[in-house]
XYZ file of N, CA, C and O in Angstrom:
516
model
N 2.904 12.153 -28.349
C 2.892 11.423 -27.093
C 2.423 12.346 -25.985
O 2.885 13.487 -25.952
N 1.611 11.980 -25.144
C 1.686 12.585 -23.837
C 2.402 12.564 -22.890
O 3.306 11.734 -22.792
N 2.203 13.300 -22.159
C 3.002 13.634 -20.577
C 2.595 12.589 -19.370
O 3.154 12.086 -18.396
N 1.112 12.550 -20.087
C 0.576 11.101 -18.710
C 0.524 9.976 -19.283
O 0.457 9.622 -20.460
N 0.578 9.271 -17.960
C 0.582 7.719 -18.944
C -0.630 7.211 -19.322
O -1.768 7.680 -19.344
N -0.209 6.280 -19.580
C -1.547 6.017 -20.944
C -1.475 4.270 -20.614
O -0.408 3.656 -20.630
N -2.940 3.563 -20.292
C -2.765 2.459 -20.224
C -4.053 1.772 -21.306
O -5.143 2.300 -21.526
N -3.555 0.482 -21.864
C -4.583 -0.130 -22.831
C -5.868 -0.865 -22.085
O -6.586 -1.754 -22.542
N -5.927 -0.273 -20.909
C -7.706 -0.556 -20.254
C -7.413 -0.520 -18.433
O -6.586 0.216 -17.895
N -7.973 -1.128 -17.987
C -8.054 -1.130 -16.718
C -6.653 -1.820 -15.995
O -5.980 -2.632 -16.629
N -6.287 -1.399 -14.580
C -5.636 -2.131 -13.859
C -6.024 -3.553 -13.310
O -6.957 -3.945 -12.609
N -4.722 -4.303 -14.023
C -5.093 -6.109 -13.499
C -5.299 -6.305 -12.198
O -4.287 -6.288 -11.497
N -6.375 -6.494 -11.651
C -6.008 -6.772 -9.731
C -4.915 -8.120 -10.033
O -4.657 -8.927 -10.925
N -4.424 -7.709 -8.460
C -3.818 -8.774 -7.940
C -4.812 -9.315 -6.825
O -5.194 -8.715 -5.821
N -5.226 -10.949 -7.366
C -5.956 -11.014 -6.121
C -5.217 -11.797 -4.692
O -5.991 -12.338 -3.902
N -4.183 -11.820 -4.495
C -3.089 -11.744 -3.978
C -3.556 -10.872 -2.783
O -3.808 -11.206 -1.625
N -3.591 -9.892 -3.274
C -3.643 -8.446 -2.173
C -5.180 -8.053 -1.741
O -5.395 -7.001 -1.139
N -6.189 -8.925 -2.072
C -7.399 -8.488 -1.822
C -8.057 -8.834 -0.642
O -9.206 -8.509 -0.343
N -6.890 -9.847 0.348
C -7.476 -9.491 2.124
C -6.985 -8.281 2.802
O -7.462 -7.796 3.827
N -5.921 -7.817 2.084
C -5.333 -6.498 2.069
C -5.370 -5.076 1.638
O -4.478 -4.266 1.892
N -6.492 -4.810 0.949
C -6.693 -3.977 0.400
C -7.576 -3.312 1.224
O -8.552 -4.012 1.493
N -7.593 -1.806 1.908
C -7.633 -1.138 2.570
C -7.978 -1.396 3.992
O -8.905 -1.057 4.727
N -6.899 -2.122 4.120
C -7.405 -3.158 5.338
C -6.357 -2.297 6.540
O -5.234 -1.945 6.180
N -6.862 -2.001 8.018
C -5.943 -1.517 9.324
C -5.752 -2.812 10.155
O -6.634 -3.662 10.280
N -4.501 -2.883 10.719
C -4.050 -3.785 11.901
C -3.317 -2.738 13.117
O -2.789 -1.629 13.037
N -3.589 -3.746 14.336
C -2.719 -2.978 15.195
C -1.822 -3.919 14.933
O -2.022 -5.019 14.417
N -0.217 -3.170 15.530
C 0.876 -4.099 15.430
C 0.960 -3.962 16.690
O 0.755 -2.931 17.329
N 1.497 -5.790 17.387
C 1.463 -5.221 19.069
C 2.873 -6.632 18.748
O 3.041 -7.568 17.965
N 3.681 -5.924 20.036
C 4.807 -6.916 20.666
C 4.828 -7.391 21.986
O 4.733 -6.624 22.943
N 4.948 -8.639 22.102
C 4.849 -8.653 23.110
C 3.260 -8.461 23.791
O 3.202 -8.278 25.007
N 2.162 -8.500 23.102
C 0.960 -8.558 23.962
C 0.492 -6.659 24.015
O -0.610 -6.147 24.212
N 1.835 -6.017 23.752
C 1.781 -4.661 23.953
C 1.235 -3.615 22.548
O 1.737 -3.708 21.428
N 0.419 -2.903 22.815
C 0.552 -2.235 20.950
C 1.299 -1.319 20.740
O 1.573 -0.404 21.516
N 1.795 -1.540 19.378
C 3.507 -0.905 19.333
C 2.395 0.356 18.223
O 2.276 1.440 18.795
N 1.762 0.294 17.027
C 1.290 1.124 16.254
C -0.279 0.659 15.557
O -1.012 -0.327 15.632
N -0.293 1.658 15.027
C -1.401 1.343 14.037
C -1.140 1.286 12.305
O -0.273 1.991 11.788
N -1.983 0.383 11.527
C -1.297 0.143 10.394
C -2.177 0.738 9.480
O -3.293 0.976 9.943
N -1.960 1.084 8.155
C -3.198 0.988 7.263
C -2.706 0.676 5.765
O -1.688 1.299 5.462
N -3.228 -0.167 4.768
C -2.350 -0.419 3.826
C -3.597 -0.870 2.680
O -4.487 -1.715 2.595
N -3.065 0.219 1.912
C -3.873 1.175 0.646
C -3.410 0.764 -0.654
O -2.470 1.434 -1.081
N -3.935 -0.405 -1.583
C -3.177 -0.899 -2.729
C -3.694 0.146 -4.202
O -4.748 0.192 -4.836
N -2.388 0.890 -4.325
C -2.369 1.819 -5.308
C -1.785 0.919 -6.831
O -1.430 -0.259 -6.871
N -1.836 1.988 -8.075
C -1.335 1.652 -9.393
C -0.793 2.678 -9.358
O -0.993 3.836 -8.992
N 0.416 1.695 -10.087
C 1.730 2.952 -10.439
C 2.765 2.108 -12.136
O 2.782 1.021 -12.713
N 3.201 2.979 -12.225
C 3.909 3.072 -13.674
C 5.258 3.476 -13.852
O 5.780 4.375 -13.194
N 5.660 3.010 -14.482
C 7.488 2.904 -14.489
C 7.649 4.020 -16.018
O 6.897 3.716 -16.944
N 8.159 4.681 -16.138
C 8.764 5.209 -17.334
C 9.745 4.383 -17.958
O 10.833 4.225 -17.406
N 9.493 3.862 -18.999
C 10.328 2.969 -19.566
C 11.805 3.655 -20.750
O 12.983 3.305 -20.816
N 11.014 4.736 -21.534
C 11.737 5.937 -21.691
C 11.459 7.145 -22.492
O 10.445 7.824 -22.335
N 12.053 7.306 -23.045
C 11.754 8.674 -23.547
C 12.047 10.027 -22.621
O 12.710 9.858 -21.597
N 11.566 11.387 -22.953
C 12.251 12.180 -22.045
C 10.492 13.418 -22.509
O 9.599 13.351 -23.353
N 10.745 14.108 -21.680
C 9.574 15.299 -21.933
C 8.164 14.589 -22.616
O 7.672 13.624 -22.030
N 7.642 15.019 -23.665
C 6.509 14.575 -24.122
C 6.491 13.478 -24.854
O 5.482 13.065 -25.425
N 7.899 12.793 -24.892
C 7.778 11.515 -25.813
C 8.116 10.029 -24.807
O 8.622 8.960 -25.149
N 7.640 10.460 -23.558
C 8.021 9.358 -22.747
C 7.031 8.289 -23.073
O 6.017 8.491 -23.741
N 7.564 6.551 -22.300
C 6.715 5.805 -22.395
C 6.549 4.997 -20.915
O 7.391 5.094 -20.023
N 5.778 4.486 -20.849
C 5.424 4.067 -19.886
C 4.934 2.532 -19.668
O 4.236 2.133 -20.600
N 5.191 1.438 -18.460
C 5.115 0.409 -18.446
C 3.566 0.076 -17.923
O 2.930 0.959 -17.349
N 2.978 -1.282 -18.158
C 1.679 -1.740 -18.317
C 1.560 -1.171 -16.361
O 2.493 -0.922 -15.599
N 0.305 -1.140 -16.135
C 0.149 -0.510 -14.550
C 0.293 -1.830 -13.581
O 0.141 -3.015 -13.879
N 0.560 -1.365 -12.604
C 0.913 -2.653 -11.524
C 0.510 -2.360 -9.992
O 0.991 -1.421 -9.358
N -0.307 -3.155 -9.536
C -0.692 -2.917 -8.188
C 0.565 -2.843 -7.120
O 1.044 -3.872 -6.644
N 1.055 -1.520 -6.788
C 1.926 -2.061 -4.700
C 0.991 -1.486 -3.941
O -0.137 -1.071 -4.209
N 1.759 -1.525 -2.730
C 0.746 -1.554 -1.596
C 1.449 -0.521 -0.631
O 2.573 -0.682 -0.155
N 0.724 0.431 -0.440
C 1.202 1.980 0.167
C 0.551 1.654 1.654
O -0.636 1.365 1.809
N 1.587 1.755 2.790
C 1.553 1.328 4.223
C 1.604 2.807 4.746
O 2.262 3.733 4.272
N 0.633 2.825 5.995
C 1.120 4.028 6.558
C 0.995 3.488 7.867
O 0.355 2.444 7.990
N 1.758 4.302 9.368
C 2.093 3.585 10.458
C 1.494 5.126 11.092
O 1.366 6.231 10.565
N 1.148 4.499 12.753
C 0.932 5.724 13.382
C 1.372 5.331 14.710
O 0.375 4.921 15.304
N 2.416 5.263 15.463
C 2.981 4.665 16.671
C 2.243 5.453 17.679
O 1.650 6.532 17.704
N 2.530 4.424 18.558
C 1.922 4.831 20.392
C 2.193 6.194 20.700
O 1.462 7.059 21.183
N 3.644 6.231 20.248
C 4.525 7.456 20.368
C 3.627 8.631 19.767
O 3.604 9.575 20.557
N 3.040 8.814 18.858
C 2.352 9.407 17.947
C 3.258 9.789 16.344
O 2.869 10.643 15.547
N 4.337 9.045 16.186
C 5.107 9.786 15.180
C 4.711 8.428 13.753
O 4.680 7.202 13.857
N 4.459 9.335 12.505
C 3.543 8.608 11.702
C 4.648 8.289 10.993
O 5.696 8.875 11.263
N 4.610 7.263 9.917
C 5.502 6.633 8.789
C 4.468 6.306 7.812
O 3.262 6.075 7.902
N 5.310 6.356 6.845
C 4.865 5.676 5.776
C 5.710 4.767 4.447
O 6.934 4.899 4.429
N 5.291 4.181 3.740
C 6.117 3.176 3.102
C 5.454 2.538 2.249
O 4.249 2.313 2.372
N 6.536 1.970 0.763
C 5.563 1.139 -0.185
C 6.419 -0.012 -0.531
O 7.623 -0.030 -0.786
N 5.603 -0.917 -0.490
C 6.078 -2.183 -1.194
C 5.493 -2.614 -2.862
O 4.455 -2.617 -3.525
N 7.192 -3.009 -2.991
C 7.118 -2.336 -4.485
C 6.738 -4.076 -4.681
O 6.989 -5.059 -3.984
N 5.796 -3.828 -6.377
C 5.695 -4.796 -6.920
C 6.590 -6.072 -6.732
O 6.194 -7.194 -6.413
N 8.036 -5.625 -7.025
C 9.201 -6.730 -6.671
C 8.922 -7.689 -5.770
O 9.076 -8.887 -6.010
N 8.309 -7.025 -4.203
C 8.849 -7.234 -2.869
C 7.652 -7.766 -2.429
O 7.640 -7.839 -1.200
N 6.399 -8.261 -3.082
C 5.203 -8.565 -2.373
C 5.102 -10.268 -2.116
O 4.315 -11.040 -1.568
N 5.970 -10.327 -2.613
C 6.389 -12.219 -2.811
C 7.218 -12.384 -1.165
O 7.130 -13.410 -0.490
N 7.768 -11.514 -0.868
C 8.316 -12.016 0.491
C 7.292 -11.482 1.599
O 7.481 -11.873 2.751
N 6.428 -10.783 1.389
C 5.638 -9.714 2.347
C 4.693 -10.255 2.576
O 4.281 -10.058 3.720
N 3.666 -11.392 1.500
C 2.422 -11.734 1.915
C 2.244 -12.592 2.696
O 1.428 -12.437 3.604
N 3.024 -13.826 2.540
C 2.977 -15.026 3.304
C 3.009 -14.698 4.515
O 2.302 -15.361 5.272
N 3.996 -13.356 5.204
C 3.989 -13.021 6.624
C 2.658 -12.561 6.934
O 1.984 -13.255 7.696
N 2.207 -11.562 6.490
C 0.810 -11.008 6.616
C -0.242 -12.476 6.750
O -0.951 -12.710 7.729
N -0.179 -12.979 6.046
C -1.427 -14.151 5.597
C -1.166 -14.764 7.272
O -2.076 -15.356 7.853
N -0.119 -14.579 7.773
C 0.182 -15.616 9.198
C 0.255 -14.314 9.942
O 1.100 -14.572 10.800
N -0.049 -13.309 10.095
C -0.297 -12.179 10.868
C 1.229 -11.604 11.317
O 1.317 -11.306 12.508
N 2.292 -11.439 10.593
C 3.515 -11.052 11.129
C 3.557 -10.277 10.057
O 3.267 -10.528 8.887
N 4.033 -9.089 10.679
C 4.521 -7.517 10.183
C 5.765 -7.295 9.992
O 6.231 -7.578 11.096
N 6.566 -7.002 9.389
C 8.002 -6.296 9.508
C 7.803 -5.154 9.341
O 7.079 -4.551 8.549
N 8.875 -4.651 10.589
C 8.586 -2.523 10.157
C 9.829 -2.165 11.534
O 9.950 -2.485 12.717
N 10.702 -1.194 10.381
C 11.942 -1.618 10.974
C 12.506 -2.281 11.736
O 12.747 -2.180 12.939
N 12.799 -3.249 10.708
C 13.422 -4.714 11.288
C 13.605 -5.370 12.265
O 14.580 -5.934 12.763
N 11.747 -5.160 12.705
C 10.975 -6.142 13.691
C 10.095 -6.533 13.346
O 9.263 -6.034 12.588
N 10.122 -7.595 13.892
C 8.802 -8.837 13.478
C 7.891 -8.521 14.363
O 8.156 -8.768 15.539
N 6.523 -7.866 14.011
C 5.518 -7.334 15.066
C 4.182 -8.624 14.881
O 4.280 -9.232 13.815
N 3.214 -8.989 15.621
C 1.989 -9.237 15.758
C 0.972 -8.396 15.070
O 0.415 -7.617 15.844
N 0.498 -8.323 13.597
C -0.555 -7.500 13.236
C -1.672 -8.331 13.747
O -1.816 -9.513 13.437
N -2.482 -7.653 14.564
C -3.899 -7.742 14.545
C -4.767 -7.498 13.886
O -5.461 -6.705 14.521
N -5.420 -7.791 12.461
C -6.308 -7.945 11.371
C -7.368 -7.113 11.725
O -7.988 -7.694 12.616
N -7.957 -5.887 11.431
C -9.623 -5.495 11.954
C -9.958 -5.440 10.554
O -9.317 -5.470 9.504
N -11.730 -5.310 11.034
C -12.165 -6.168 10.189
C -12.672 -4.803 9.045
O -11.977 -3.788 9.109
N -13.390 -4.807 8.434
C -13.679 -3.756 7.059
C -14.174 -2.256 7.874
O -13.529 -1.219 7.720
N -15.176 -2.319 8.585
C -15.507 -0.841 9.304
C -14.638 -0.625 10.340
O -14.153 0.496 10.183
N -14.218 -1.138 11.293
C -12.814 -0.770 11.870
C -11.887 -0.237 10.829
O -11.815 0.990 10.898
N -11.109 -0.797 9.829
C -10.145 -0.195 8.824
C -10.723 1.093 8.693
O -10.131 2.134 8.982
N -12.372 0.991 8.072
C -12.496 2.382 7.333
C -12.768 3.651 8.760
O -12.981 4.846 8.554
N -12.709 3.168 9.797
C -12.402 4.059 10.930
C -11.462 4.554 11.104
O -11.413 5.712 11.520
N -10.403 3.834 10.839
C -8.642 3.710 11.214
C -8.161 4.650 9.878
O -7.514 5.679 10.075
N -8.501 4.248 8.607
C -8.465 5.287 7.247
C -9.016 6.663 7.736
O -8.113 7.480 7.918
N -10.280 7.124 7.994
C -10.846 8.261 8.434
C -10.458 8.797 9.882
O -10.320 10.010 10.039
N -10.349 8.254 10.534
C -9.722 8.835 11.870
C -8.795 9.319 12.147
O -8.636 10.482 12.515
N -7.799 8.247 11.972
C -6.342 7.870 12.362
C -5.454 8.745 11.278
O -4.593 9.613 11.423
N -6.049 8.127 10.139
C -4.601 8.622 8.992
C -5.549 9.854 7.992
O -4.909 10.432 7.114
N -6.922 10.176 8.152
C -7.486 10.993 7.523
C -7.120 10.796 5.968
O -6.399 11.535 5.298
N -7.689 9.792 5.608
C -7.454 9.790 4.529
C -8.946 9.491 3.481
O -10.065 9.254 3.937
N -8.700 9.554 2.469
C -10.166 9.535 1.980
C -10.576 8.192 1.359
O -9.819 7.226 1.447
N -11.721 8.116 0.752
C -12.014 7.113 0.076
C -11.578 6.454 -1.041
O -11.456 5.229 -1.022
N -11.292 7.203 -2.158
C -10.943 7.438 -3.473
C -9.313 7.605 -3.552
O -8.717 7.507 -4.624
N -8.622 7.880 -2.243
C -7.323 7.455 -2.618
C -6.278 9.032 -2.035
O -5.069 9.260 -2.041
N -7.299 9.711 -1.659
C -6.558 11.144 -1.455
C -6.112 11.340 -0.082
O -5.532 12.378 0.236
């Protein structure tokens, strides 16, 4: 057995998450902008068991890795786990954010805005780094 996981072909999209996928919003309250958003749909894997080189691992599953950058300038970040995307989208799809337990206004930008907001804002790369 290996140490890494091992999957029988590609990751299933969720197409669920594909107005979302590396997509930036501002979050504003009140008319005001509270942060900036960016939300990066990664694959991840559960160890099901085993221990050292005989572990196993569960089929891959899309969540969705959030990062925040407030007015304030102090950054967050956060993932919504596979479980939790059933209560999360419907808000998004109607432009409402939760992020500590406030209901914000996301403002949607559109594909080159995001990849501004990815490269600028949160310096992050293309490929996931």
């Amino acid at each position: 057995m290996s140490w890494h996981r091992r999957t029988n072909g590609p990751t299933r999209r969720d197409p669920r998450l594909d107005p979302f996928r590396e997509r930036a919003a501002r979050l504003v309250r009140n008319g005001e902008p509270v942060a900036t958003l960016y939300l990066r749909v990664e694959t991840c894997w559960w160890q099901t068991g085993g221990r050292l080189w005989w572990r196993t691992w569960s089929e891959p599953k899309e969540q969705v890795h959030g990062f925040v950058l407030t007015q304030a300038g102090v950054f967050d970040d956060f993932i919504v786990d596979v479980d939790d995307l059933d209560d999360e989208l419907p808000d998004w799809a109607d432009n409402r954010f939760h992020y500590r337990g406030e209901a914000l206004t996301a403002q949607w930008l559109d594909d080159r805005s995001s990849r501004t907001v990815r490269i600028d804002v949160f310096g992050l790369d293309e490929d996931g780094e």
